[in-house]
Coordinates of C-alpha atoms and ligand atoms in Angstrom, one line a residue:
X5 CA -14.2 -88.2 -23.9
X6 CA -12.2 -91.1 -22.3
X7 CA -8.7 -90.2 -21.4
X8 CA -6.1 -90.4 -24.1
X9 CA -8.6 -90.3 -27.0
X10 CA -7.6 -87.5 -29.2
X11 CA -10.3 -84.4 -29.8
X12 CA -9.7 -84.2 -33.5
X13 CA -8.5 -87.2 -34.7
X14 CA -6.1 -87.2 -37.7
X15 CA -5.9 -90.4 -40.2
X16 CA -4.0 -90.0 -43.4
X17 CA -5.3 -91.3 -46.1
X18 CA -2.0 -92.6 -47.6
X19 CA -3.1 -95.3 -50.4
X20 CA -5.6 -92.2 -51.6
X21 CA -2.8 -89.7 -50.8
X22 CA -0.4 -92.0 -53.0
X23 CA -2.6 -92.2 -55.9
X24 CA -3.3 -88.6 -56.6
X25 CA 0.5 -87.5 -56.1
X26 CA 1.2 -89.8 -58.9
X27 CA -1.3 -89.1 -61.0
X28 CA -0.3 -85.0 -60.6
X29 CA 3.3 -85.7 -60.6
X30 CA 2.7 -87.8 -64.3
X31 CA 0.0 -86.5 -65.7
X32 CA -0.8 -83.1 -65.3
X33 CA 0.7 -79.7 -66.3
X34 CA -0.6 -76.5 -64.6
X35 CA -1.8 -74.1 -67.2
X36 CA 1.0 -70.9 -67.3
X37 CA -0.6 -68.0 -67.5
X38 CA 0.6 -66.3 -71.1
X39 CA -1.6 -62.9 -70.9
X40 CA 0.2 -59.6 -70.9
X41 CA 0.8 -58.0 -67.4
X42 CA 1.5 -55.2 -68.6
X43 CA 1.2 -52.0 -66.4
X44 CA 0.4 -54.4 -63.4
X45 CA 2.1 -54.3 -60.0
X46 CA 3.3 -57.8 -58.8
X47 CA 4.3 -58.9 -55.3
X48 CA 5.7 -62.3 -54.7
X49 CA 7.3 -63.1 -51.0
X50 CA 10.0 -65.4 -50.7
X51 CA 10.9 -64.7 -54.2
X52 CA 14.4 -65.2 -53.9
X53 CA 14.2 -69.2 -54.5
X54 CA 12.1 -72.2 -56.1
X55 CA 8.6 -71.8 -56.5
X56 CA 8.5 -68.0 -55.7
X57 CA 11.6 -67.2 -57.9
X58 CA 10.1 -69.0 -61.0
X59 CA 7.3 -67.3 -60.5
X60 CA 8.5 -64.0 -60.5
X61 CA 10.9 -64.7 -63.5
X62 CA 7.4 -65.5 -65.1
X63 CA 6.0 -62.4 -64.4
X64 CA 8.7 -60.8 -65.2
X65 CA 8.7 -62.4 -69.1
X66 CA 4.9 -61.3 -68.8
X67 CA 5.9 -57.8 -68.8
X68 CA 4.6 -56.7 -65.1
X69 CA 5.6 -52.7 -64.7
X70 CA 6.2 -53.4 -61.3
X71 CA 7.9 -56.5 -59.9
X72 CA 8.3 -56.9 -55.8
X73 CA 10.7 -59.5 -54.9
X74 CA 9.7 -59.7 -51.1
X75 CA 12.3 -61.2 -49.3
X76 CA 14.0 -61.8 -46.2
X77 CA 17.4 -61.3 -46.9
X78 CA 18.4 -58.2 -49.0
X79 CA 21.4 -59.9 -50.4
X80 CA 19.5 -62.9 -51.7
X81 CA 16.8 -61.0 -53.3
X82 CA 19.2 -58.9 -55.0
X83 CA 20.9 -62.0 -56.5
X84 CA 17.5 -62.9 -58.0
X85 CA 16.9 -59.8 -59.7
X86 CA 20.2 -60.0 -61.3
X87 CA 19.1 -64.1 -62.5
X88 CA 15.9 -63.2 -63.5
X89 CA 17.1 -60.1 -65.9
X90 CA 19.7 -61.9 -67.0
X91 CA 17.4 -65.2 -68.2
X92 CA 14.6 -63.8 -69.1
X93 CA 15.2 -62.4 -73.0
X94 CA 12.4 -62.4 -74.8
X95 CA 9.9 -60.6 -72.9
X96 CA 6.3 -59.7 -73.9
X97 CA 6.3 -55.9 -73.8
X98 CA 7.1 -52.7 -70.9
X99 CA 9.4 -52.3 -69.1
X100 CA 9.7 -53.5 -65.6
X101 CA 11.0 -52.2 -63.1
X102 CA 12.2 -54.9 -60.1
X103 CA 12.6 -53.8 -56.8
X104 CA 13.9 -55.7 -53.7
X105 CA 11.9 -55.2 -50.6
X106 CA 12.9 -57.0 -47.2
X107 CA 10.2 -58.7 -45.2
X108 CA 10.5 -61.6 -42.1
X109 CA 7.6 -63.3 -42.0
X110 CA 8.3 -64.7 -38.6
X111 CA 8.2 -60.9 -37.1
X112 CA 4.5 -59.2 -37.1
X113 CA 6.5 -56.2 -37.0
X114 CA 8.5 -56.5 -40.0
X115 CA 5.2 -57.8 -41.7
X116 CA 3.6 -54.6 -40.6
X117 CA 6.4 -52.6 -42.2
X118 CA 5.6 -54.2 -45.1
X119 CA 2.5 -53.9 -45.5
X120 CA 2.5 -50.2 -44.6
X121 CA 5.0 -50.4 -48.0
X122 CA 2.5 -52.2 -49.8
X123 CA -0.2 -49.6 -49.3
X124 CA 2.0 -46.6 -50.3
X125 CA 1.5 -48.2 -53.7
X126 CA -0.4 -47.1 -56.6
X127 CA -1.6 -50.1 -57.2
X128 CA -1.3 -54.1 -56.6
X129 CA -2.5 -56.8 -59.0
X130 CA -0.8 -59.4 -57.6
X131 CA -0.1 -61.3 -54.5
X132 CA 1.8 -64.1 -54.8
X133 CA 1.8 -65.5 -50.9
X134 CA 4.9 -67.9 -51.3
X135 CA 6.7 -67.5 -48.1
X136 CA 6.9 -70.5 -45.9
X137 CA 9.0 -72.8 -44.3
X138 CA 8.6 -76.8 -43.3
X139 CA 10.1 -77.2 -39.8
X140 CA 10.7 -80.2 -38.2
X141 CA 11.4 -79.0 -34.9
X142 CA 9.1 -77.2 -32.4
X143 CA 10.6 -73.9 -32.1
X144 CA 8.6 -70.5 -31.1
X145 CA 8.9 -67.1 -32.9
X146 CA 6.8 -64.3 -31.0
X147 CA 5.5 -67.2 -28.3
X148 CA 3.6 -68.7 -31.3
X149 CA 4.7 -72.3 -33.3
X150 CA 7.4 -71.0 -36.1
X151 CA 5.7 -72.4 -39.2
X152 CA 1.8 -71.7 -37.8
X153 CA 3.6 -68.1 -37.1
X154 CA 5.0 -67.2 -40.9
X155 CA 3.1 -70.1 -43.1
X156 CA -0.5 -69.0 -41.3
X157 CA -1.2 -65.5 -39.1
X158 CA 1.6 -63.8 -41.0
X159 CA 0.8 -64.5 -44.5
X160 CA -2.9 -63.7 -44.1
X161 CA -2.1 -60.9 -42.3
X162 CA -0.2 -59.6 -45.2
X163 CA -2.8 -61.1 -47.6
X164 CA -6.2 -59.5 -45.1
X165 CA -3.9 -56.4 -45.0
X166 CA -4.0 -56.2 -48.8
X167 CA -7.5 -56.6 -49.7
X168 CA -8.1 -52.8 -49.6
X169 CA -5.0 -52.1 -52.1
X170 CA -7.0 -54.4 -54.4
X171 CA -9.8 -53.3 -54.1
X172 CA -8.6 -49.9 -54.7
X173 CA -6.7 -51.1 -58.1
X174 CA -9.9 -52.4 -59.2
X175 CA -11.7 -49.7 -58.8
X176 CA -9.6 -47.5 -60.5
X177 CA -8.1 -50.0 -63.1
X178 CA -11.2 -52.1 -63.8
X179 CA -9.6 -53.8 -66.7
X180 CA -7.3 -55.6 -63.9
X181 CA -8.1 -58.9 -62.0
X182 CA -6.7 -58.3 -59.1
X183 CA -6.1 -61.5 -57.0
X184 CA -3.9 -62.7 -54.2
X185 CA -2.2 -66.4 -54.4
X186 CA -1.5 -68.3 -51.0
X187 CA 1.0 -71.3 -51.8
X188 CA 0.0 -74.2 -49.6
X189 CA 0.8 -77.7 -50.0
X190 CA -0.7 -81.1 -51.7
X191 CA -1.2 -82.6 -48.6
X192 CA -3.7 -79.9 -47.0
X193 CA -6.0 -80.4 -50.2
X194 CA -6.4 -84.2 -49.1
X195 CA -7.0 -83.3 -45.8
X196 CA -10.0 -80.9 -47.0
X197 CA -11.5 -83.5 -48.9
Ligands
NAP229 N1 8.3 -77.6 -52.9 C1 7.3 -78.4 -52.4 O1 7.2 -79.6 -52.7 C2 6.3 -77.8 -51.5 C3 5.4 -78.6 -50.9 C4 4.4 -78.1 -50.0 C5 4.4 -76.7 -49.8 N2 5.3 -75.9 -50.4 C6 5.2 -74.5 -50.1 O2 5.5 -73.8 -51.3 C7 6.2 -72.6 -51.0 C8 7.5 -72.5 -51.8 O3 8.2 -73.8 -51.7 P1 9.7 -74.0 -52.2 O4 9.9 -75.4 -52.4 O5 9.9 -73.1 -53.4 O6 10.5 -73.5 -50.9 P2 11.9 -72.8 -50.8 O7 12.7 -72.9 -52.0 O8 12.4 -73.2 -49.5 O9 11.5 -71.2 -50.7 C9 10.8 -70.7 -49.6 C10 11.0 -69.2 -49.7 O10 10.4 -68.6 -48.5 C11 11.3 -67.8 -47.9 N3 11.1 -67.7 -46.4 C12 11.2 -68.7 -45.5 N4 11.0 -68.2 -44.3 C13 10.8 -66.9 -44.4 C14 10.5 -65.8 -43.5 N5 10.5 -66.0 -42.2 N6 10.3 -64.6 -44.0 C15 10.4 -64.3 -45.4 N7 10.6 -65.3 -46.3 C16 10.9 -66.5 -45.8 C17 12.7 -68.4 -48.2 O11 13.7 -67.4 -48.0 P3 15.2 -67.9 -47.6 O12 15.8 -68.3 -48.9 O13 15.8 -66.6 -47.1 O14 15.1 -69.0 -46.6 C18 12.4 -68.7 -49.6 O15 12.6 -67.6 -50.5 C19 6.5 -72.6 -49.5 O16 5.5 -71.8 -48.8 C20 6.4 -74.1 -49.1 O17 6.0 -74.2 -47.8 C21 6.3 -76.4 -51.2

């Protein structure tokens, strides 16, 4: 390889990129899920704002039993749980109970802690993987790039960690699908393709 020539080389493909964010952006509308959850046990991180928080005040209409707001600062996650309850009226059926959990995905150890949480359930239907961040700058949490550190080998460790929960809800709740959700972003899915 000659010097200077880059190992895996990158190229956007804007005009392509372009065309399918307009096309989303105008023309299509993600189906909303409109089943009952109830009974289920529902665990959204970074649920304290935008996508996560909408989410979880969806969940919550569904009529979840359990709701996780997984968060990483108390405070903020408590706020939620007071928007969400106070919003959502009509809700399908059960009664759910919210909780606020604290969790910082840029610390394995507090991802550990939460995860040791997460299996002292009785059951988990969902993960919703929401967490991340889009830094600008380089900066290092744990030695490791911050948004390769929480966006990446946190959130699949949480979401690897869970898979035996899951399992284990299916197993003895087969009527439930249990699934886990990573949020990632438009431009990864043009990069796959
Ligand atoms: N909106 C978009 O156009 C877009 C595009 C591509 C990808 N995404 C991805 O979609 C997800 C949600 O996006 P959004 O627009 O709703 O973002 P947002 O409003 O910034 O919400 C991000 C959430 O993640 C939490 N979070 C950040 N760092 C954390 C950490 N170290 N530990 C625990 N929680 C942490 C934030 O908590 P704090 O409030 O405490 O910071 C917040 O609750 C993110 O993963 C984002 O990367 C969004």
């Amino acid at each position: 390889m000659a010097q200077g020539e880059l190992e895996f080389p990158i190229e956007p493909k804007i005009g392509d990129g372009l065309r399918r964010f307009i096309y989303s952006q105008l023309f299509v509308i993600p189906k909303s899920p409109n089943h009952s959850f109830a009974g289920q046990t529902i665990v959204v991180t970074g649920a304290n704002s935008g996508l996560g928080l909408e989410s979880a005040r969806y969940f919550y209409k569904l009529g979840g039993a359990k709701l996780i707001l997984a968060v990483r600062t108390v405070s903020k996650g408590e706020a939620a749980k007071e928007d969400i309850v106070k919003t959502v009226r009509n809700r399908n059926d059960g009664i759910s109970a919210i909780e606020v959990w604290d969790v910082d995905f840029s610390s394995t150890e507090s991802v550990l802690a939460f995860i040791q949480r997460v299996k002292g359930l009785s059951r988990v239907d969902v993960l919703l993987c929401n967490a991340g961040v889009n830094f600008k700058q380089y900066q290092l949490d744990e030695g490791i790039e911050r948004s390769m550190q929480i966006n990446v080998l946190n959130t699949f460790l949480l979401a690897l960690s869970s898979l035996p929960k899951m399992r284990q809800t299916k197993a003895q709740f087969p009527d439930s699908p249990p699934h886990i959700t990573i949020i990632m972003t438009f431009a990864a899915s043009l990069a796959a393709n």
